[in-house]
Coordinates of C-alpha atoms and ligand atoms in Angstrom, one line a residue:
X1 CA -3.1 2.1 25.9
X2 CA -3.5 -1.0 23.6
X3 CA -5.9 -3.5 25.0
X4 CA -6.7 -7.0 24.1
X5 CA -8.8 -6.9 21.6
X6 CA -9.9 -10.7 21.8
X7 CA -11.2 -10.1 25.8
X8 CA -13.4 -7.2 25.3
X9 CA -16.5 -8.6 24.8
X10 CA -17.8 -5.0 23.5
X11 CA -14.8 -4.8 20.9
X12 CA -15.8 -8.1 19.7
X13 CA -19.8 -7.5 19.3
X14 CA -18.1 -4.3 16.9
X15 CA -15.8 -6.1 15.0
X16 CA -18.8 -8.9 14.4
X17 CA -21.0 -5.8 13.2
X18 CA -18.3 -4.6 11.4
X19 CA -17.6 -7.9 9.1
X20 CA -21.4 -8.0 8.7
X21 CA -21.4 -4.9 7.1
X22 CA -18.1 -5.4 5.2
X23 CA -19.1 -8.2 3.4
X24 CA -22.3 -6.9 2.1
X25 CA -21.6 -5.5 -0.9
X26 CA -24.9 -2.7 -0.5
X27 CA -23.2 -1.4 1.9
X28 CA -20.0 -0.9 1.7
X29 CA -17.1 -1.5 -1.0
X30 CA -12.9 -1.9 -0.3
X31 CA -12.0 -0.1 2.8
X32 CA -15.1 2.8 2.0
X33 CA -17.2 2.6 5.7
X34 CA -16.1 2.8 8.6
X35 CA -17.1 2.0 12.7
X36 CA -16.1 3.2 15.9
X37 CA -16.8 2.5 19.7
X38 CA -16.5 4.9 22.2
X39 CA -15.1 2.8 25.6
X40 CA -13.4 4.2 29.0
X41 CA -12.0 7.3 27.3
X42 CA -11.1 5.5 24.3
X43 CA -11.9 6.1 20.5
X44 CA -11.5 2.7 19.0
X45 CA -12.1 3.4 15.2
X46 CA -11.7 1.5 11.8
X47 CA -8.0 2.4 10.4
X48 CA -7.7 3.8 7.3
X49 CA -7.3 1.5 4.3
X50 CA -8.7 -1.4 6.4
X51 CA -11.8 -3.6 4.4
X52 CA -14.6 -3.9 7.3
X53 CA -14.7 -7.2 6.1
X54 CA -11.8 -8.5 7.2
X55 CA -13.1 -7.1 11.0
X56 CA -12.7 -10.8 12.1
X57 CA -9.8 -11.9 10.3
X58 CA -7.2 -9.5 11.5
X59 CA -6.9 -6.2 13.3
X60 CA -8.8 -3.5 11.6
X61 CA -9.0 -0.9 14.7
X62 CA -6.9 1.4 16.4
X63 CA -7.3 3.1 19.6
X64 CA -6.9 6.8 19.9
X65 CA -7.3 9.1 23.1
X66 CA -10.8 10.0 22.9
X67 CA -10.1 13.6 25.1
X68 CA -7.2 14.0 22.7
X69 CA -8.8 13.8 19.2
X70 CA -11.4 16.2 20.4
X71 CA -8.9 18.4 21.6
X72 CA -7.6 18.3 17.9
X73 CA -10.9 19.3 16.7
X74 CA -11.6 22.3 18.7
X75 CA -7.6 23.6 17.5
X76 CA -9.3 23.2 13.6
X77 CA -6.8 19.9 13.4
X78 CA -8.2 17.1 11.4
X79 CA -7.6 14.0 13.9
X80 CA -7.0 12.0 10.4
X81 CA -4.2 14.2 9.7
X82 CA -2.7 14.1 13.2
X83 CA -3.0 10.6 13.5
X84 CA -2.3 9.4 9.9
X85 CA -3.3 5.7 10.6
X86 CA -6.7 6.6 12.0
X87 CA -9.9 7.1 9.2
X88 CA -10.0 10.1 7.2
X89 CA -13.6 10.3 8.8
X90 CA -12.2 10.1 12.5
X91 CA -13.6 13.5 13.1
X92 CA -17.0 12.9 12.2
X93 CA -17.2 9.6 14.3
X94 CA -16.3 12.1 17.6
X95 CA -18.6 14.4 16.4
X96 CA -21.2 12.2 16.7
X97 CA -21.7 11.4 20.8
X98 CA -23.0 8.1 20.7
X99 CA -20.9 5.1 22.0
X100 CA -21.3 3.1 18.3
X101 CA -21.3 5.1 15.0
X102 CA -21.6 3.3 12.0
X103 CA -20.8 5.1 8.4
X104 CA -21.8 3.1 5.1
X105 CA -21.7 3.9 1.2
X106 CA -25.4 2.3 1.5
X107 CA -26.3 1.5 -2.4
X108 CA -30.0 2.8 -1.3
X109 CA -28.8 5.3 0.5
X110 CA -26.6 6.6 -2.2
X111 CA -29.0 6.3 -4.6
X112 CA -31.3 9.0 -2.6
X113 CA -28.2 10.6 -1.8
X114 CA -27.7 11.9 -5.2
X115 CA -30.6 13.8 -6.0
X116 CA -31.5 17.3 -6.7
X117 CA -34.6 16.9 -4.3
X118 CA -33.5 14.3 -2.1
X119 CA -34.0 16.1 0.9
X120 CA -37.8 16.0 0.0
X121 CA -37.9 12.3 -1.3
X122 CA -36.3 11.6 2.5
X123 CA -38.8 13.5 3.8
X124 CA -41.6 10.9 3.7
X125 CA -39.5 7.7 3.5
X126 CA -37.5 8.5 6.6
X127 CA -40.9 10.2 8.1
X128 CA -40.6 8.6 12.4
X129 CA -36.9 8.6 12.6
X130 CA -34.4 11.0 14.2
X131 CA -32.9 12.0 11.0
X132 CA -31.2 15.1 9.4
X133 CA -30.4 15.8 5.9
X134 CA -26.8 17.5 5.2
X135 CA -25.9 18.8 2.1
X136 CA -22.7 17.9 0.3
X137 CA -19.6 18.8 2.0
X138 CA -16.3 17.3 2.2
X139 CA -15.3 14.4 4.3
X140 CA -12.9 15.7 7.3
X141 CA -13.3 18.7 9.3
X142 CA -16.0 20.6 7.1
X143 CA -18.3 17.8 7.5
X144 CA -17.6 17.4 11.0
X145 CA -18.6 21.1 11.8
X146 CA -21.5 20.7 9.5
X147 CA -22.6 17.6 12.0
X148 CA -22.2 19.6 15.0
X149 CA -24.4 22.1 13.6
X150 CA -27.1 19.9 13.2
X151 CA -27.0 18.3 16.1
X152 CA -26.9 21.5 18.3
X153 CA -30.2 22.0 16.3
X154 CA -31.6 18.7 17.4
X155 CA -29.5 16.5 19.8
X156 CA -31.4 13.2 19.9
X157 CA -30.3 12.7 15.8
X158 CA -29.1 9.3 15.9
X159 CA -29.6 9.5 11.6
X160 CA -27.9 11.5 9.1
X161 CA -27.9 10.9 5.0
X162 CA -24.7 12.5 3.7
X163 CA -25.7 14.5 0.2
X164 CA -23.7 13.0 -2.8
X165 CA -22.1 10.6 -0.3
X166 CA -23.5 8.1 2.0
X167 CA -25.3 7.3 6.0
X168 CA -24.4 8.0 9.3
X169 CA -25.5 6.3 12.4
X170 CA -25.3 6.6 16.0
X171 CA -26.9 4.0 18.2
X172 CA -25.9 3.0 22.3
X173 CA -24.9 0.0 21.6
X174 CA -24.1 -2.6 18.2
X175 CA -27.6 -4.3 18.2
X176 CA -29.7 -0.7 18.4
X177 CA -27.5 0.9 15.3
X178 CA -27.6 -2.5 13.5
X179 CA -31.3 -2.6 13.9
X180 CA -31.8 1.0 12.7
X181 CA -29.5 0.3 9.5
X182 CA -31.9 -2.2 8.2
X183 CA -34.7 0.1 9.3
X184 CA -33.2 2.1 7.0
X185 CA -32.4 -0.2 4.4
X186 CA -36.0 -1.2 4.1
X187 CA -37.3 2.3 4.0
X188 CA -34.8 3.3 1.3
X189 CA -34.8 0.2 -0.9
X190 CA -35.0 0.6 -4.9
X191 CA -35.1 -2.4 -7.0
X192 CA -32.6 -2.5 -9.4
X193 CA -32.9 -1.4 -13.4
X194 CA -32.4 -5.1 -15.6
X195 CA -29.6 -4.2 -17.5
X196 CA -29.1 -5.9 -21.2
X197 CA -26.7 -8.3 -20.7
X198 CA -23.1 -8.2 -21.6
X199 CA -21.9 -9.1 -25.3
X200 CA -18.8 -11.7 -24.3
X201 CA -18.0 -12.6 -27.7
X202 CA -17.7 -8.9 -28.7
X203 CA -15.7 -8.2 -25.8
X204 CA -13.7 -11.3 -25.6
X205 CA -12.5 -10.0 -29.4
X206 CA -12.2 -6.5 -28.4
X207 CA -9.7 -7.6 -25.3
X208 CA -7.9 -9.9 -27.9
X209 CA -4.6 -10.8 -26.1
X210 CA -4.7 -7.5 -24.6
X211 CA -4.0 -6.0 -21.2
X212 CA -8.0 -6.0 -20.4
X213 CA -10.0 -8.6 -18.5
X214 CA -13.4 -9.1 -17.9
X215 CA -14.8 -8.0 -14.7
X216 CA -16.0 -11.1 -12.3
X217 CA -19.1 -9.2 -11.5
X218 CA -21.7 -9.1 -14.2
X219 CA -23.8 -5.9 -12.8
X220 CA -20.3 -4.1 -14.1
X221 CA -21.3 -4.1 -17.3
X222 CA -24.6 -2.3 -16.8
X223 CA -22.1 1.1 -17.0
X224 CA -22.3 0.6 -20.6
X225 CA -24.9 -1.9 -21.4
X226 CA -27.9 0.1 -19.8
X227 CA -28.6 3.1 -22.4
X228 CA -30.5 4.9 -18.7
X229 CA -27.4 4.6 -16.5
X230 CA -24.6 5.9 -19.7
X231 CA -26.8 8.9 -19.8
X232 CA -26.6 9.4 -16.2
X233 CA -23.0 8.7 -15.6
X234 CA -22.2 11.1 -19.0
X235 CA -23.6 13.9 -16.2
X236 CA -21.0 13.9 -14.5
X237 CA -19.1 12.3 -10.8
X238 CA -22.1 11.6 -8.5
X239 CA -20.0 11.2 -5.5
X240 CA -15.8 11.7 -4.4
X241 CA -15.5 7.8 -4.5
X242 CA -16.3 8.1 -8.3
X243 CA -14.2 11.3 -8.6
X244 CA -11.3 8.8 -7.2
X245 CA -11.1 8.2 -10.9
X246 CA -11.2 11.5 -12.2
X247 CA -7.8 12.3 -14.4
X248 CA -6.9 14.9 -17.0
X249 CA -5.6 12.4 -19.1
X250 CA -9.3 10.7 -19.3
X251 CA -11.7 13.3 -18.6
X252 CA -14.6 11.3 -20.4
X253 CA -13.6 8.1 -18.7
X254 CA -17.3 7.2 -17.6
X255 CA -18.3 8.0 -21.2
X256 CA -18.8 4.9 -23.0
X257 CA -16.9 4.2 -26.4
X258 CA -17.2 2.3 -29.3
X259 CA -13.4 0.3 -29.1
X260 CA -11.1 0.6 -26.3
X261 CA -8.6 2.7 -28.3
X262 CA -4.8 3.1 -27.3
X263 CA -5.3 5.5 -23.9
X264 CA -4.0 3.9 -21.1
X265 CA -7.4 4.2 -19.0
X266 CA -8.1 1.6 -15.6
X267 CA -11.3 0.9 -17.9
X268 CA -13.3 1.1 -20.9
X269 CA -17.0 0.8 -20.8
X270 CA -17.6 -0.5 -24.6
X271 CA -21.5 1.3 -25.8
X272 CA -23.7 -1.2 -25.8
X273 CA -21.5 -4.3 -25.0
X274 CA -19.9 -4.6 -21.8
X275 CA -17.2 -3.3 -19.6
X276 CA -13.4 -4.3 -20.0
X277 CA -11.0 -3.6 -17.0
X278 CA -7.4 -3.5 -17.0
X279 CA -5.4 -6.0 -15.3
X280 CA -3.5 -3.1 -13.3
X281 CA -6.8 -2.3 -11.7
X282 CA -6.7 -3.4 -7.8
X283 CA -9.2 -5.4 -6.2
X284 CA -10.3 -1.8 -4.2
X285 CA -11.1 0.0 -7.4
X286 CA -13.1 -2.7 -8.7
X287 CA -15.4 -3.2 -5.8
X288 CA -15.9 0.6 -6.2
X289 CA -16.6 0.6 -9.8
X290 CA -19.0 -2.0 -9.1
X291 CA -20.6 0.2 -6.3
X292 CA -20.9 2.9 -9.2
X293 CA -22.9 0.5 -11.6
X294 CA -25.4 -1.0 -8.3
X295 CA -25.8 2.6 -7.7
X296 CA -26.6 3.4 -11.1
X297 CA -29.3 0.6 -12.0
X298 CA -31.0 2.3 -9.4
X299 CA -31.6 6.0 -10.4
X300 CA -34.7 6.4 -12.9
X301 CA -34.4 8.2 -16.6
X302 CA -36.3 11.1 -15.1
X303 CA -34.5 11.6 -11.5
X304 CA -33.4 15.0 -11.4
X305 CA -29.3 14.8 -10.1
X306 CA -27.2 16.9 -7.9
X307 CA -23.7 15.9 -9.6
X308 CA -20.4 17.2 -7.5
X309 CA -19.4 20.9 -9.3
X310 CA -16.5 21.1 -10.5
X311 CA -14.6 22.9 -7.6
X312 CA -16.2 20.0 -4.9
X313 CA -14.3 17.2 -7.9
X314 CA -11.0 19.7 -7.8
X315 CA -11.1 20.2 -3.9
X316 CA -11.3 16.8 -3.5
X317 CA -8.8 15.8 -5.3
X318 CA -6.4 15.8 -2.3
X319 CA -8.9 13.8 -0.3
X320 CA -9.2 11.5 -3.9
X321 CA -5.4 10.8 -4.3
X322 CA -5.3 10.2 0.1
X323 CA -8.2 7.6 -0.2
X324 CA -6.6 6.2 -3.7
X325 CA -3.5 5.5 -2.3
X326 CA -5.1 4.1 1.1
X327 CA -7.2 1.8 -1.4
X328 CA -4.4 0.5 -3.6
X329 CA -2.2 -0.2 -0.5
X330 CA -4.9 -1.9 1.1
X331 CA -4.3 -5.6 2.1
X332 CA -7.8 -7.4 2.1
X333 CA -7.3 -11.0 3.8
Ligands
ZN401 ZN1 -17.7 8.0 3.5

């Protein structure tokens, strides 16, 4: 079953998409993304917890049974379940026919993603394209079903944008579906918001000796710097990848404060000043905190938003705590 990986000259034109796409931070952040090839029967998809970009640095695919994992789907069970290593979005990459699927947290994308009328923003910007629009729903099975539906309506859909979440592509071969992502990244493009910049010397005092650290990445502190983006994150979560942080014990964690106060909290956006991170946060959370803030600079004061209800945060919380552990046991090389 396990081939070598190094002689398949198809494997290795994936894996070189794959660390393309990993390392650009617009695209995808920590082990959020994922890729998968369709060869001889074979599913060969992104493992869960792997960092696209380390595709060339070490193994970041496994190979499952193509026939099997459909077989899976069709008895209701979600492959990612029945094969625990494999990505939590293994069913959607089957779902999907085409050999090479790509799924990013595009920045742009997101940013689209999140709207009350994004379907009709789309509309025009994608206007050409084989694209559907789908709704929120969450990752696994329901969003898998919800695929198949679209596609039966229209089965040469090689696009779909994910509501509250991210893309989806399907292209014949790597160069086609990289061509079409930045097709897509073009189209969808916003220029970021200038965010004040960060008050170091009022941070630096706040952290003190402290347990909190400045984040290496400057755009982090446009979560409290950028008077647009607080009000828009005090909304509520946009997207599960920000409800990864959702806990009881700080339910106004992306509300910004005036001091970092005594609650133990993975971070404290200080109003006006800067963002302060606590040394306990992994490498993982950060790049998805950062996502949040990229994200962020680019909605507008007046964007109407579709945020995640209450129920979609609670249901997936499961989901949540799977991908938060897969992201704090991630090794990125
Ligand atoms: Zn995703």
């Amino acid at each position: 079953m396990i081939k070598n990986v190094s002689v398949n000259e198809d494997l290795g034109l994936l894996l070189d998409l794959a660390g393309r796409v990993g390392r650009n931070p617009l695209l995808t952040q920590a082990s959020t993304g994922n890729i998968s090839l369709k060869l001889d029967g074979v599913l060969w998809i992104k493992a869960s917890g792997k960092w696209m970009a380390d595709a060339t640095a070490g193994r970041i695919l496994i190979p499952l049974d193509l026939a099997g994992v459909h077989a899976s789907i069709r008895q209701n069970l979600d492959p990612a379940g029945l094969y625990p290593s494999a990505s939590i979005e293994t069913a959607m990459h089957v779902t999907l026919p085409h050999p090479v699927v790509l799924h990013v947290h595009s920045i742009n994308t997101i940013a689209w993603a999140i709207r009350a009328d994004a379907a009709a923003q789309l509309e025009t910007r994608l206007d050409g394209l084989r694209w559907q629009w789908i709704p929120y729903v969450p990752s696994g099975l329901p969003l898998a079903r919800e695929i198949a539906r679209v596609l039966s309506e229209r089965p040469d859909t090689d696009v779909l944008v994910l509501g509250n979440h991210g893309l989806v592509l399907g292209g014949k071969d790597c160069q086609t579906t990289e061509n079409l992502l930045a097709e897509i990244e073009s189209r969808l493009a916003i220029p970021p918001r200038q965010a004040h910049p960060a008050d170091y010397a009022i941070l630096a005092e706040l952290a003190g000796d402290s347990t909190w650290d400045l984040p290496d990445d400057d755009a982090i502190h446009a979560l409290a710097t950028d008077p647009v983006s607080r009000k828009v994150l005090e909304g509520g979560f946009l997207y599960p990848c920000q409800a990864m942080f959702s806990d009881a014990r700080t339910p106004e964690l992306f509300h910004a404060v005036d001091a970092p106060g005594a609650a133990r909290r993975p971070f404290v956006m200080v109003k006006g000043c800067g963002v302060l991170l606590s040394r306990v946060m992994t490498p993982a959370e950060i790049a998805m905190l950062s996502g949040l803030a990229h994200v962020v600079q680019r909605i507008g004061p007046s964007v109407p938003l579709r945020y995640l209800s209450e129920d979609e945060v609670a249901a997936s919380a499961s989901t949540a705590a799977y991908r938060y552990r897969e992201l704090a046991n991630a090794s990125h090389g």
